[in-house]
Amino acid sequence: PYPDIYRYALKKAGIAATRTVMVGDTIRTDILGGMQAGLRTVLVTGTGITADALATEPLERLIDQQGATPDYLIDKMQ
């Protein structure tokens, strides 16, 4: 959840945060960091860390526990 790395990457690439989307499988780091950097966020729920957590917890509870709400949800990357 370190927004400075996102800001650094955006500056290096010369791209505005408003034209960028963070895609990740972890609410606590990917989604929270992206949100804090002003990016729209996409949570991958069908694979990776969040998929494993969903085996025991509902998504709403995971979002509440981690304090970050993604803008979009997708099952997997194609």
CSV table of C-alpha atoms in Angstrom, one decimal:
chain,number,residue,atom,x,y,z
A,1,PRO,CA,0.0,0.0,0.0
A,2,TYR,CA,2.7,2.4,-1.0
A,3,PRO,CA,1.3,5.1,-3.3
A,4,ASP,CA,4.7,6.6,-3.9
A,5,ILE,CA,5.7,3.7,-6.2
A,6,TYR,CA,2.6,4.2,-8.3
A,7,ARG,CA,3.2,8.0,-8.5
A,8,TYR,CA,6.9,7.3,-9.5
A,9,ALA,CA,5.8,4.9,-12.3
A,10,LEU,CA,3.2,7.3,-13.6
A,11,LYS,CA,5.7,10.1,-13.7
A,12,LYS,CA,8.3,7.9,-15.4
A,13,ALA,CA,5.7,6.9,-18.0
A,14,GLY,CA,4.3,10.4,-18.4
A,15,ILE,CA,0.8,9.2,-17.7
A,16,ALA,CA,-1.9,10.8,-15.5
A,17,ALA,CA,-3.4,8.7,-12.7
A,18,THR,CA,-6.9,9.5,-14.2
A,19,ARG,CA,-5.9,7.5,-17.3
A,20,THR,CA,-4.6,4.5,-15.5
A,21,VAL,CA,-6.1,1.4,-13.8
A,22,MET,CA,-4.4,-0.7,-11.2
A,23,VAL,CA,-5.2,-4.4,-11.6
A,24,GLY,CA,-4.3,-6.7,-8.7
A,25,ASP,CA,-5.4,-9.7,-6.7
A,26,THR,CA,-4.7,-8.3,-3.2
A,27,ILE,CA,-7.0,-5.8,-1.5
A,28,ARG,CA,-4.6,-4.8,1.2
A,29,THR,CA,-1.7,-3.9,-1.1
A,30,ASP,CA,-2.8,-3.6,-4.8
A,31,ILE,CA,-6.2,-2.0,-4.3
A,32,LEU,CA,-5.3,0.2,-1.3
A,33,GLY,CA,-2.1,1.4,-2.9
A,34,GLY,CA,-3.8,2.1,-6.2
A,35,MET,CA,-6.6,4.0,-4.5
A,36,GLN,CA,-4.2,6.1,-2.4
A,37,ALA,CA,-2.4,7.0,-5.6
A,38,GLY,CA,-5.6,8.2,-7.3
A,39,LEU,CA,-6.0,5.3,-9.7
A,40,ARG,CA,-9.1,3.3,-10.5
A,41,THR,CA,-8.7,-0.2,-9.3
A,42,VAL,CA,-9.7,-3.7,-10.5
A,43,LEU,CA,-9.7,-6.6,-8.1
A,44,VAL,CA,-9.1,-10.1,-9.6
A,45,THR,CA,-11.2,-12.4,-7.6
A,46,GLY,CA,-10.9,-15.8,-9.3
A,47,THR,CA,-7.1,-16.4,-9.0
A,48,GLY,CA,-4.4,-15.4,-6.6
A,49,ILE,CA,-4.5,-14.2,-3.0
A,50,THR,CA,-8.1,-12.9,-3.0
A,51,ALA,CA,-9.4,-16.1,-4.5
A,52,ASP,CA,-7.8,-18.1,-1.7
A,53,ALA,CA,-9.3,-15.8,0.9
A,54,LEU,CA,-12.7,-16.1,-0.7
A,55,ALA,CA,-12.7,-19.8,0.2
A,56,THR,CA,-13.4,-18.8,3.8
A,57,GLU,CA,-14.7,-15.2,3.8
A,58,PRO,CA,-17.3,-13.3,1.7
A,59,LEU,CA,-15.9,-10.6,-0.4
A,60,GLU,CA,-17.8,-7.8,1.4
A,61,ARG,CA,-16.1,-8.9,4.7
A,62,LEU,CA,-12.6,-8.9,3.1
A,63,ILE,CA,-13.2,-5.4,1.7
A,64,ASP,CA,-14.4,-4.2,5.1
A,65,GLN,CA,-11.4,-5.8,6.9
A,66,GLN,CA,-8.8,-4.3,4.4
A,67,GLY,CA,-10.4,-0.9,4.2
A,68,ALA,CA,-10.2,-0.6,0.4
A,69,THR,CA,-13.0,-0.9,-2.1
A,70,PRO,CA,-12.1,-1.7,-5.7
A,71,ASP,CA,-13.8,0.1,-8.5
A,72,TYR,CA,-14.3,-3.0,-10.6
A,73,LEU,CA,-14.2,-6.8,-10.1
A,74,ILE,CA,-13.1,-9.4,-12.6
A,75,ASP,CA,-12.8,-13.2,-12.2
A,76,LYS,CA,-9.5,-13.6,-14.0
A,77,MET,CA,-7.2,-12.0,-16.6
A,78,GLN,CA,-7.7,-13.4,-20.1
